[in-house]
Amino acid sequence: MSTAEETTAGDPQAWAEVTPDAARRLLIAAVEAFAERGYHATTTRDIAGRAGMSPAALYIHYKTKEELLHRISRIGHEKALEILRTAAGREGTAAERLADAVSSFVRWHAGGRTTARVVQYELDSLGPDARAEILALRRQVDAEVRGIVEDGVADGSFDVPDVKGTTLAILSLCIDVARWFSLDGPRTPDEVGALYADLVLRMVGSK
């Protein structure tokens, strides 16, 4: 599977909101280039070339390289937040909701790992205003998971002395999947999601 296929295979609708088609092609090309070479080592010429377009064509849709990264980061974080909000808002026990949140979050990082690597690990490449916007989304992501853990502590189903630290550990565990997951590995995204859900429930002392 090519990087381009992988970028969209994890979530076929991941970039559906990006229009017109040329802007979408450039954004996907930027994801590939940033994941492969890093943001700072990637040029606008690299991105345009991957999209089969001229460098001048890129500026019709994006004023700067940073604007591309900002849009990738914003869409990715909004998708991550949507995944966790859905899990947190479902009916069920705290353990069921936490397992759903973790397995879904892990599947997203595994199935779309090229995108996830850029979304999660290029934050410091953004300028102050864009970075502040993404950090606000990250705080909302943290709040969704923390809320589930707090519910479990409140009803006695979780044994968690440090909710804030445990939330950070859970999110770090899930996010790191984007670093190492491979489609050629022994587990599918679904299998890794199920494994991590079980590990996290053990972490919180689920009863």
PDB file of N, CA and C in Angstrom, residues 5-99:
ATOM      1  N   GLU A   5      -2.334   5.994  -0.328  1.00  0.00           N
ATOM      2  CA  GLU A   5      -3.466   5.128  -0.023  1.00  0.00           C
ATOM      3  C   GLU A   5      -3.643   4.998   1.481  1.00  0.00           C
ATOM      4  N   GLU A   6      -2.537   4.843   2.178  1.00  0.00           N
ATOM      5  CA  GLU A   6      -2.599   4.698   3.623  1.00  0.00           C
ATOM      6  C   GLU A   6      -3.166   5.938   4.279  1.00  0.00           C
ATOM      7  N   THR A   7      -2.789   7.103   3.778  1.00  0.00           N
ATOM      8  CA  THR A   7      -3.242   8.364   4.368  1.00  0.00           C
ATOM      9  C   THR A   7      -4.760   8.442   4.405  1.00  0.00           C
ATOM     10  N   THR A   8      -5.401   7.964   3.361  1.00  0.00           N
ATOM     11  CA  THR A   8      -6.852   8.034   3.313  1.00  0.00           C
ATOM     12  C   THR A   8      -7.515   6.734   3.744  1.00  0.00           C
ATOM     13  N   ALA A   9      -6.762   5.623   3.751  1.00  0.00           N
ATOM     14  CA  ALA A   9      -7.377   4.339   4.065  1.00  0.00           C
ATOM     15  C   ALA A   9      -7.830   4.254   5.504  1.00  0.00           C
ATOM     16  N   GLY A  10      -7.093   4.895   6.436  1.00  0.00           N
ATOM     17  CA  GLY A  10      -7.479   4.827   7.831  1.00  0.00           C
ATOM     18  C   GLY A  10      -8.842   5.457   8.071  1.00  0.00           C
ATOM     19  N   ASP A  11      -9.201   6.443   7.304  1.00  0.00           N
ATOM     20  CA  ASP A  11     -10.483   7.125   7.414  1.00  0.00           C
ATOM     21  C   ASP A  11     -10.807   7.726   6.053  1.00  0.00           C
ATOM     22  N   PRO A  12     -11.616   7.021   5.252  1.00  0.00           N
ATOM     23  CA  PRO A  12     -11.882   7.462   3.883  1.00  0.00           C
ATOM     24  C   PRO A  12     -12.448   8.883   3.797  1.00  0.00           C
ATOM     25  N   GLN A  13     -13.097   9.365   4.864  1.00  0.00           N
ATOM     26  CA  GLN A  13     -13.691  10.695   4.837  1.00  0.00           C
ATOM     27  C   GLN A  13     -12.813  11.745   5.526  1.00  0.00           C
ATOM     28  N   ALA A  14     -11.571  11.373   5.839  1.00  0.00           N
ATOM     29  CA  ALA A  14     -10.716  12.239   6.644  1.00  0.00           C
ATOM     30  C   ALA A  14     -10.545  13.631   6.047  1.00  0.00           C
ATOM     31  N   TRP A  15     -10.452  13.711   4.732  1.00  0.00           N
ATOM     32  CA  TRP A  15     -10.208  15.008   4.092  1.00  0.00           C
ATOM     33  C   TRP A  15     -11.370  15.431   3.209  1.00  0.00           C
ATOM     34  N   ALA A  16     -12.555  14.877   3.434  1.00  0.00           N
ATOM     35  CA  ALA A  16     -13.701  15.175   2.575  1.00  0.00           C
ATOM     36  C   ALA A  16     -14.083  16.643   2.627  1.00  0.00           C
ATOM     37  N   GLU A  17     -13.781  17.314   3.749  1.00  0.00           N
ATOM     38  CA  GLU A  17     -14.154  18.714   3.885  1.00  0.00           C
ATOM     39  C   GLU A  17     -13.205  19.647   3.146  1.00  0.00           C
ATOM     40  N   VAL A  18     -12.110  19.114   2.628  1.00  0.00           N
ATOM     41  CA  VAL A  18     -11.131  19.939   1.927  1.00  0.00           C
ATOM     42  C   VAL A  18     -11.506  20.008   0.448  1.00  0.00           C
ATOM     43  N   THR A  19     -11.869  21.182  -0.006  1.00  0.00           N
ATOM     44  CA  THR A  19     -12.243  21.388  -1.407  1.00  0.00           C
ATOM     45  C   THR A  19     -11.575  22.673  -1.911  1.00  0.00           C
ATOM     46  N   PRO A  20     -11.387  22.780  -3.232  1.00  0.00           N
ATOM     47  CA  PRO A  20     -11.687  21.811  -4.282  1.00  0.00           C
ATOM     48  C   PRO A  20     -10.696  20.650  -4.274  1.00  0.00           C
ATOM     49  N   ASP A  21     -10.797  19.804  -5.292  1.00  0.00           N
ATOM     50  CA  ASP A  21      -9.969  18.608  -5.352  1.00  0.00           C
ATOM     51  C   ASP A  21      -8.477  18.941  -5.332  1.00  0.00           C
ATOM     52  N   ALA A  22      -8.085  20.011  -5.996  1.00  0.00           N
ATOM     53  CA  ALA A  22      -6.662  20.380  -6.025  1.00  0.00           C
ATOM     54  C   ALA A  22      -6.148  20.688  -4.621  1.00  0.00           C
ATOM     55  N   ALA A  23      -6.958  21.365  -3.813  1.00  0.00           N
ATOM     56  CA  ALA A  23      -6.556  21.675  -2.439  1.00  0.00           C
ATOM     57  C   ALA A  23      -6.423  20.399  -1.623  1.00  0.00           C
ATOM     58  N   ARG A  24      -7.324  19.452  -1.868  1.00  0.00           N
ATOM     59  CA  ARG A  24      -7.267  18.176  -1.149  1.00  0.00           C
ATOM     60  C   ARG A  24      -6.013  17.399  -1.538  1.00  0.00           C
ATOM     61  N   ARG A  25      -5.701  17.380  -2.844  1.00  0.00           N
ATOM     62  CA  ARG A  25      -4.499  16.675  -3.310  1.00  0.00           C
ATOM     63  C   ARG A  25      -3.241  17.273  -2.700  1.00  0.00           C
ATOM     64  N   LEU A  26      -3.191  18.569  -2.616  1.00  0.00           N
ATOM     65  CA  LEU A  26      -2.024  19.236  -2.024  1.00  0.00           C
ATOM     66  C   LEU A  26      -1.915  18.921  -0.537  1.00  0.00           C
ATOM     67  N   LEU A  27      -3.044  18.888   0.153  1.00  0.00           N
ATOM     68  CA  LEU A  27      -3.010  18.593   1.585  1.00  0.00           C
ATOM     69  C   LEU A  27      -2.525  17.166   1.829  1.00  0.00           C
ATOM     70  N   ILE A  28      -3.018  16.209   1.054  1.00  0.00           N
ATOM     71  CA  ILE A  28      -2.577  14.819   1.210  1.00  0.00           C
ATOM     72  C   ILE A  28      -1.085  14.698   0.887  1.00  0.00           C
ATOM     73  N   ALA A  29      -0.648  15.406  -0.151  1.00  0.00           N
ATOM     74  CA  ALA A  29       0.777  15.395  -0.498  1.00  0.00           C
ATOM     75  C   ALA A  29       1.611  15.973   0.644  1.00  0.00           C
ATOM     76  N   ALA A  30       1.093  17.008   1.300  1.00  0.00           N
ATOM     77  CA  ALA A  30       1.809  17.607   2.429  1.00  0.00           C
ATOM     78  C   ALA A  30       1.900  16.632   3.591  1.00  0.00           C
ATOM     79  N   VAL A  31       0.823  15.905   3.860  1.00  0.00           N
ATOM     80  CA  VAL A  31       0.846  14.894   4.924  1.00  0.00           C
ATOM     81  C   VAL A  31       1.954  13.883   4.654  1.00  0.00           C
ATOM     82  N   GLU A  32       2.015  13.392   3.438  1.00  0.00           N
ATOM     83  CA  GLU A  32       3.034  12.401   3.060  1.00  0.00           C
ATOM     84  C   GLU A  32       4.437  12.962   3.258  1.00  0.00           C
ATOM     85  N   ALA A  33       4.642  14.180   2.770  1.00  0.00           N
ATOM     86  CA  ALA A  33       5.979  14.776   2.825  1.00  0.00           C
ATOM     87  C   ALA A  33       6.394  15.089   4.256  1.00  0.00           C
ATOM     88  N   PHE A  34       5.485  15.650   5.040  1.00  0.00           N
ATOM     89  CA  PHE A  34       5.812  15.980   6.429  1.00  0.00           C
ATOM     90  C   PHE A  34       6.123  14.717   7.232  1.00  0.00           C
ATOM     91  N   ALA A  35       5.362  13.648   6.978  1.00  0.00           N
ATOM     92  CA  ALA A  35       5.583  12.395   7.709  1.00  0.00           C
ATOM     93  C   ALA A  35       6.913  11.759   7.320  1.00  0.00           C
ATOM     94  N   GLU A  36       7.267  11.873   6.046  1.00  0.00           N
ATOM     95  CA  GLU A  36       8.482  11.234   5.548  1.00  0.00           C
ATOM     96  C   GLU A  36       9.739  12.039   5.858  1.00  0.00           C
ATOM     97  N   ARG A  37       9.676  13.351   5.680  1.00  0.00           N
ATOM     98  CA  ARG A  37      10.872  14.177   5.770  1.00  0.00           C
ATOM     99  C   ARG A  37      10.890  15.126   6.965  1.00  0.00           C
ATOM    100  N   GLY A  38       9.723  15.328   7.576  1.00  0.00           N
ATOM    101  CA  GLY A  38       9.613  16.334   8.621  1.00  0.00           C
ATOM    102  C   GLY A  38       9.196  17.658   8.015  1.00  0.00           C
ATOM    103  N   TYR A  39       8.533  18.474   8.813  1.00  0.00           N
ATOM    104  CA  TYR A  39       8.010  19.745   8.312  1.00  0.00           C
ATOM    105  C   TYR A  39       9.123  20.659   7.795  1.00  0.00           C
ATOM    106  N   HIS A  40      10.176  20.834   8.577  1.00  0.00           N
ATOM    107  CA  HIS A  40      11.201  21.809   8.225  1.00  0.00           C
ATOM    108  C   HIS A  40      12.018  21.389   7.004  1.00  0.00           C
ATOM    109  N   ALA A  41      12.156  20.094   6.778  1.00  0.00           N
ATOM    110  CA  ALA A  41      12.935  19.616   5.634  1.00  0.00           C
ATOM    111  C   ALA A  41      12.111  19.552   4.354  1.00  0.00           C
ATOM    112  N   THR A  42      10.827  19.786   4.459  1.00  0.00           N
ATOM    113  CA  THR A  42       9.937  19.734   3.301  1.00  0.00           C
ATOM    114  C   THR A  42       9.768  21.125   2.702  1.00  0.00           C
ATOM    115  N   THR A  43       9.840  21.220   1.389  1.00  0.00           N
ATOM    116  CA  THR A  43       9.624  22.494   0.703  1.00  0.00           C
ATOM    117  C   THR A  43       8.266  22.488   0.010  1.00  0.00           C
ATOM    118  N   THR A  44       7.800  23.681  -0.344  1.00  0.00           N
ATOM    119  CA  THR A  44       6.545  23.752  -1.082  1.00  0.00           C
ATOM    120  C   THR A  44       6.686  23.088  -2.449  1.00  0.00           C
ATOM    121  N   ARG A  45       7.890  23.113  -2.994  1.00  0.00           N
ATOM    122  CA  ARG A  45       8.138  22.417  -4.267  1.00  0.00           C
ATOM    123  C   ARG A  45       7.952  20.910  -4.100  1.00  0.00           C
ATOM    124  N   ASP A  46       8.438  20.360  -2.971  1.00  0.00           N
ATOM    125  CA  ASP A  46       8.248  18.929  -2.690  1.00  0.00           C
ATOM    126  C   ASP A  46       6.758  18.580  -2.674  1.00  0.00           C
ATOM    127  N   ILE A  47       5.989  19.412  -1.989  1.00  0.00           N
ATOM    128  CA  ILE A  47       4.556  19.144  -1.849  1.00  0.00           C
ATOM    129  C   ILE A  47       3.853  19.216  -3.199  1.00  0.00           C
ATOM    130  N   ALA A  48       4.128  20.266  -3.950  1.00  0.00           N
ATOM    131  CA  ALA A  48       3.491  20.435  -5.256  1.00  0.00           C
ATOM    132  C   ALA A  48       3.867  19.287  -6.186  1.00  0.00           C
ATOM    133  N   GLY A  49       5.143  18.869  -6.153  1.00  0.00           N
ATOM    134  CA  GLY A  49       5.585  17.773  -7.005  1.00  0.00           C
ATOM    135  C   GLY A  49       4.851  16.483  -6.697  1.00  0.00           C
ATOM    136  N   ARG A  50       4.654  16.187  -5.413  1.00  0.00           N
ATOM    137  CA  ARG A  50       3.927  14.974  -5.030  1.00  0.00           C
ATOM    138  C   ARG A  50       2.476  15.008  -5.503  1.00  0.00           C
ATOM    139  N   ALA A  51       1.925  16.221  -5.552  1.00  0.00           N
ATOM    140  CA  ALA A  51       0.534  16.370  -5.986  1.00  0.00           C
ATOM    141  C   ALA A  51       0.404  16.452  -7.503  1.00  0.00           C
ATOM    142  N   GLY A  52       1.547  16.427  -8.210  1.00  0.00           N
ATOM    143  CA  GLY A  52       1.526  16.523  -9.658  1.00  0.00           C
ATOM    144  C   GLY A  52       1.163  17.910 -10.152  1.00  0.00           C
ATOM    145  N   MET A  53       1.570  18.930  -9.365  1.00  0.00           N
ATOM    146  CA  MET A  53       1.223  20.298  -9.690  1.00  0.00           C
ATOM    147  C   MET A  53       2.478  21.168  -9.661  1.00  0.00           C
ATOM    148  N   SER A  54       2.365  22.375 -10.177  1.00  0.00           N
ATOM    149  CA  SER A  54       3.488  23.302 -10.147  1.00  0.00           C
ATOM    150  C   SER A  54       3.524  24.004  -8.785  1.00  0.00           C
ATOM    151  N   PRO A  55       4.707  24.479  -8.354  1.00  0.00           N
ATOM    152  CA  PRO A  55       4.784  25.214  -7.090  1.00  0.00           C
ATOM    153  C   PRO A  55       3.844  26.414  -7.048  1.00  0.00           C
ATOM    154  N   ALA A  56       3.685  27.088  -8.183  1.00  0.00           N
ATOM    155  CA  ALA A  56       2.800  28.253  -8.218  1.00  0.00           C
ATOM    156  C   ALA A  56       1.356  27.868  -7.921  1.00  0.00           C
ATOM    157  N   ALA A  57       0.970  26.661  -8.332  1.00  0.00           N
ATOM    158  CA  ALA A  57      -0.415  26.212  -8.112  1.00  0.00           C
ATOM    159  C   ALA A  57      -0.721  26.064  -6.626  1.00  0.00           C
ATOM    160  N   LEU A  58       0.289  25.731  -5.835  1.00  0.00           N
ATOM    161  CA  LEU A  58       0.066  25.553  -4.399  1.00  0.00           C
ATOM    162  C   LEU A  58      -0.439  26.844  -3.759  1.00  0.00           C
ATOM    163  N   TYR A  59       0.127  27.980  -4.172  1.00  0.00           N
ATOM    164  CA  TYR A  59      -0.206  29.253  -3.532  1.00  0.00           C
ATOM    165  C   TYR A  59      -1.603  29.753  -3.877  1.00  0.00           C
ATOM    166  N   ILE A  60      -2.229  29.118  -4.855  1.00  0.00           N
ATOM    167  CA  ILE A  60      -3.623  29.449  -5.151  1.00  0.00           C
ATOM    168  C   ILE A  60      -4.517  29.012  -3.993  1.00  0.00           C
ATOM    169  N   HIS A  61      -4.110  27.905  -3.337  1.00  0.00           N
ATOM    170  CA  HIS A  61      -4.944  27.305  -2.290  1.00  0.00           C
ATOM    171  C   HIS A  61      -4.407  27.521  -0.877  1.00  0.00           C
ATOM    172  N   TYR A  62      -3.096  27.662  -0.739  1.00  0.00           N
ATOM    173  CA  TYR A  62      -2.492  27.834   0.590  1.00  0.00           C
ATOM    174  C   TYR A  62      -1.428  28.936   0.508  1.00  0.00           C
ATOM    175  N   LYS A  63      -1.531  29.915   1.372  1.00  0.00           N
ATOM    176  CA  LYS A  63      -0.599  31.036   1.329  1.00  0.00           C
ATOM    177  C   LYS A  63       0.815  30.631   1.726  1.00  0.00           C
ATOM    178  N   THR A  64       0.911  29.696   2.679  1.00  0.00           N
ATOM    179  CA  THR A  64       2.215  29.275   3.181  1.00  0.00           C
ATOM    180  C   THR A  64       2.215  27.785   3.481  1.00  0.00           C
ATOM    181  N   LYS A  65       3.395  27.250   3.686  1.00  0.00           N
ATOM    182  CA  LYS A  65       3.542  25.856   4.113  1.00  0.00           C
ATOM    183  C   LYS A  65       2.919  25.659   5.493  1.00  0.00           C
ATOM    184  N   GLU A  66       3.073  26.668   6.334  1.00  0.00           N
ATOM    185  CA  GLU A  66       2.507  26.552   7.680  1.00  0.00           C
ATOM    186  C   GLU A  66       0.981  26.476   7.647  1.00  0.00           C
ATOM    187  N   GLU A  67       0.367  27.176   6.710  1.00  0.00           N
ATOM    188  CA  GLU A  67      -1.093  27.101   6.590  1.00  0.00           C
ATOM    189  C   GLU A  67      -1.540  25.676   6.303  1.00  0.00           C
ATOM    190  N   LEU A  68      -0.767  24.975   5.485  1.00  0.00           N
ATOM    191  CA  LEU A  68      -1.060  23.562   5.214  1.00  0.00           C
ATOM    192  C   LEU A  68      -0.972  22.739   6.499  1.00  0.00           C
ATOM    193  N   LEU A  69       0.113  22.903   7.241  1.00  0.00           N
ATOM    194  CA  LEU A  69       0.279  22.142   8.480  1.00  0.00           C
ATOM    195  C   LEU A  69      -0.823  22.481   9.477  1.00  0.00           C
ATOM    196  N   HIS A  70      -1.170  23.743   9.555  1.00  0.00           N
ATOM    197  CA  HIS A  70      -2.222  24.168  10.473  1.00  0.00           C
ATOM    198  C   HIS A  70      -3.543  23.489  10.133  1.00  0.00           C
ATOM    199  N   ARG A  71      -3.865  23.447   8.853  1.00  0.00           N
ATOM    200  CA  ARG A  71      -5.134  22.833   8.461  1.00  0.00           C
ATOM    201  C   ARG A  71      -5.120  21.331   8.729  1.00  0.00           C
ATOM    202  N   ILE A  72      -4.016  20.678   8.434  1.00  0.00           N
ATOM    203  CA  ILE A  72      -3.877  19.248   8.724  1.00  0.00           C
ATOM    204  C   ILE A  72      -4.055  19.005  10.222  1.00  0.00           C
ATOM    205  N   SER A  73      -3.379  19.809  11.026  1.00  0.00           N
ATOM    206  CA  SER A  73      -3.435  19.651  12.480  1.00  0.00           C
ATOM    207  C   SER A  73      -4.841  19.889  13.017  1.00  0.00           C
ATOM    208  N   ARG A  74      -5.486  20.931  12.504  1.00  0.00           N
ATOM    209  CA  ARG A  74      -6.826  21.250  13.003  1.00  0.00           C
ATOM    210  C   ARG A  74      -7.825  20.151  12.659  1.00  0.00           C
ATOM    211  N   ILE A  75      -7.818  19.698  11.410  1.00  0.00           N
ATOM    212  CA  ILE A  75      -8.747  18.645  11.006  1.00  0.00           C
ATOM    213  C   ILE A  75      -8.476  17.364  11.784  1.00  0.00           C
ATOM    214  N   GLY A  76      -7.203  17.018  11.942  1.00  0.00           N
ATOM    215  CA  GLY A  76      -6.855  15.799  12.670  1.00  0.00           C
ATOM    216  C   GLY A  76      -7.281  15.851  14.122  1.00  0.00           C
ATOM    217  N   HIS A  77      -7.035  16.977  14.780  1.00  0.00           N
ATOM    218  CA  HIS A  77      -7.417  17.097  16.190  1.00  0.00           C
ATOM    219  C   HIS A  77      -8.934  17.143  16.354  1.00  0.00           C
ATOM    220  N   GLU A  78      -9.625  17.765  15.420  1.00  0.00           N
ATOM    221  CA  GLU A  78     -11.083  17.775  15.488  1.00  0.00           C
ATOM    222  C   GLU A  78     -11.641  16.365  15.330  1.00  0.00           C
ATOM    223  N   LYS A  79     -11.027  15.557  14.463  1.00  0.00           N
ATOM    224  CA  LYS A  79     -11.459  14.180  14.289  1.00  0.00           C
ATOM    225  C   LYS A  79     -11.194  13.378  15.562  1.00  0.00           C
ATOM    226  N   ALA A  80     -10.018  13.549  16.151  1.00  0.00           N
ATOM    227  CA  ALA A  80      -9.689  12.843  17.394  1.00  0.00           C
ATOM    228  C   ALA A  80     -10.678  13.218  18.497  1.00  0.00           C
ATOM    229  N   LEU A  81     -11.002  14.506  18.586  1.00  0.00           N
ATOM    230  CA  LEU A  81     -11.948  14.960  19.598  1.00  0.00           C
ATOM    231  C   LEU A  81     -13.331  14.363  19.361  1.00  0.00           C
ATOM    232  N   GLU A  82     -13.749  14.296  18.116  1.00  0.00           N
ATOM    233  CA  GLU A  82     -15.039  13.702  17.783  1.00  0.00           C
ATOM    234  C   GLU A  82     -15.098  12.231  18.204  1.00  0.00           C
ATOM    235  N   ILE A  83     -14.007  11.502  17.956  1.00  0.00           N
ATOM    236  CA  ILE A  83     -13.941  10.087  18.334  1.00  0.00           C
ATOM    237  C   ILE A  83     -14.121   9.924  19.839  1.00  0.00           C
ATOM    238  N   LEU A  84     -13.416  10.724  20.608  1.00  0.00           N
ATOM    239  CA  LEU A  84     -13.461  10.599  22.064  1.00  0.00           C
ATOM    240  C   LEU A  84     -14.776  11.108  22.633  1.00  0.00           C
ATOM    241  N   ARG A  85     -15.325  12.164  22.042  1.00  0.00           N
ATOM    242  CA  ARG A  85     -16.614  12.687  22.511  1.00  0.00           C
ATOM    243  C   ARG A  85     -17.726  11.661  22.305  1.00  0.00           C
ATOM    244  N   THR A  86     -17.681  10.989  21.176  1.00  0.00           N
ATOM    245  CA  THR A  86     -18.685   9.965  20.886  1.00  0.00           C
ATOM    246  C   THR A  86     -18.621   8.851  21.919  1.00  0.00           C
ATOM    247  N   ALA A  87     -17.413   8.413  22.227  1.00  0.00           N
ATOM    248  CA  ALA A  87     -17.243   7.338  23.220  1.00  0.00           C
ATOM    249  C   ALA A  87     -17.663   7.796  24.609  1.00  0.00           C
ATOM    250  N   ALA A  88     -17.281   9.022  24.976  1.00  0.00           N
ATOM    251  CA  ALA A  88     -17.601   9.529  26.310  1.00  0.00           C
ATOM    252  C   ALA A  88     -19.098   9.728  26.500  1.00  0.00           C
ATOM    253  N   GLY A  89     -19.806  10.043  25.408  1.00  0.00           N
ATOM    254  CA  GLY A  89     -21.228  10.336  25.503  1.00  0.00           C
ATOM    255  C   GLY A  89     -22.144   9.140  25.340  1.00  0.00           C
ATOM    256  N   ARG A  90     -21.568   7.986  25.054  1.00  0.00           N
ATOM    257  CA  ARG A  90     -22.413   6.812  24.852  1.00  0.00           C
ATOM    258  C   ARG A  90     -22.981   6.315  26.182  1.00  0.00           C
ATOM    259  N   GLU A  91     -24.031   5.506  26.116  1.00  0.00           N
ATOM    260  CA  GLU A  91     -24.561   4.879  27.316  1.00  0.00           C
ATOM    261  C   GLU A  91     -23.642   3.738  27.733  1.00  0.00           C
ATOM    262  N   GLY A  92     -23.613   3.461  29.025  1.00  0.00           N
ATOM    263  CA  GLY A  92     -22.783   2.364  29.502  1.00  0.00           C
ATOM    264  C   GLY A  92     -21.981   2.766  30.715  1.00  0.00           C
ATOM    265  N   THR A  93     -21.284   1.810  31.278  1.00  0.00           N
ATOM    266  CA  THR A  93     -20.459   2.066  32.443  1.00  0.00           C
ATOM    267  C   THR A  93     -19.213   2.856  32.067  1.00  0.00           C
ATOM    268  N   ALA A  94     -18.543   3.358  33.083  1.00  0.00           N
ATOM    269  CA  ALA A  94     -17.293   4.082  32.826  1.00  0.00           C
ATOM    270  C   ALA A  94     -16.286   3.167  32.147  1.00  0.00           C
ATOM    271  N   ALA A  95     -16.231   1.910  32.556  1.00  0.00           N
ATOM    272  CA  ALA A  95     -15.293   0.957  31.950  1.00  0.00           C
ATOM    273  C   ALA A  95     -15.613   0.736  30.481  1.00  0.00           C
ATOM    274  N   GLU A  96     -16.887   0.607  30.156  1.00  0.00           N
ATOM    275  CA  GLU A  96     -17.282   0.406  28.757  1.00  0.00           C
ATOM    276  C   GLU A  96     -16.955   1.629  27.917  1.00  0.00           C
ATOM    277  N   ARG A  97     -17.197   2.799  28.466  1.00  0.00           N
ATOM    278  CA  ARG A  97     -16.924   4.029  27.715  1.00  0.00           C
ATOM    279  C   ARG A  97     -15.425   4.263  27.553  1.00  0.00           C
ATOM    280  N   LEU A  98     -14.653   3.946  28.600  1.00  0.00           N
ATOM    281  CA  LEU A  98     -13.201   4.114  28.486  1.00  0.00           C
ATOM    282  C   LEU A  98     -12.622   3.124  27.481  1.00  0.00           C
ATOM    283  N   ALA A  99     -13.100   1.886  27.501  1.00  0.00           N
ATOM    284  CA  ALA A  99     -12.625   0.889  26.536  1.00  0.00           C
ATOM    285  C   ALA A  99     -12.957   1.314  25.113  1.00  0.00           C
TER     286      ALA A  99
END
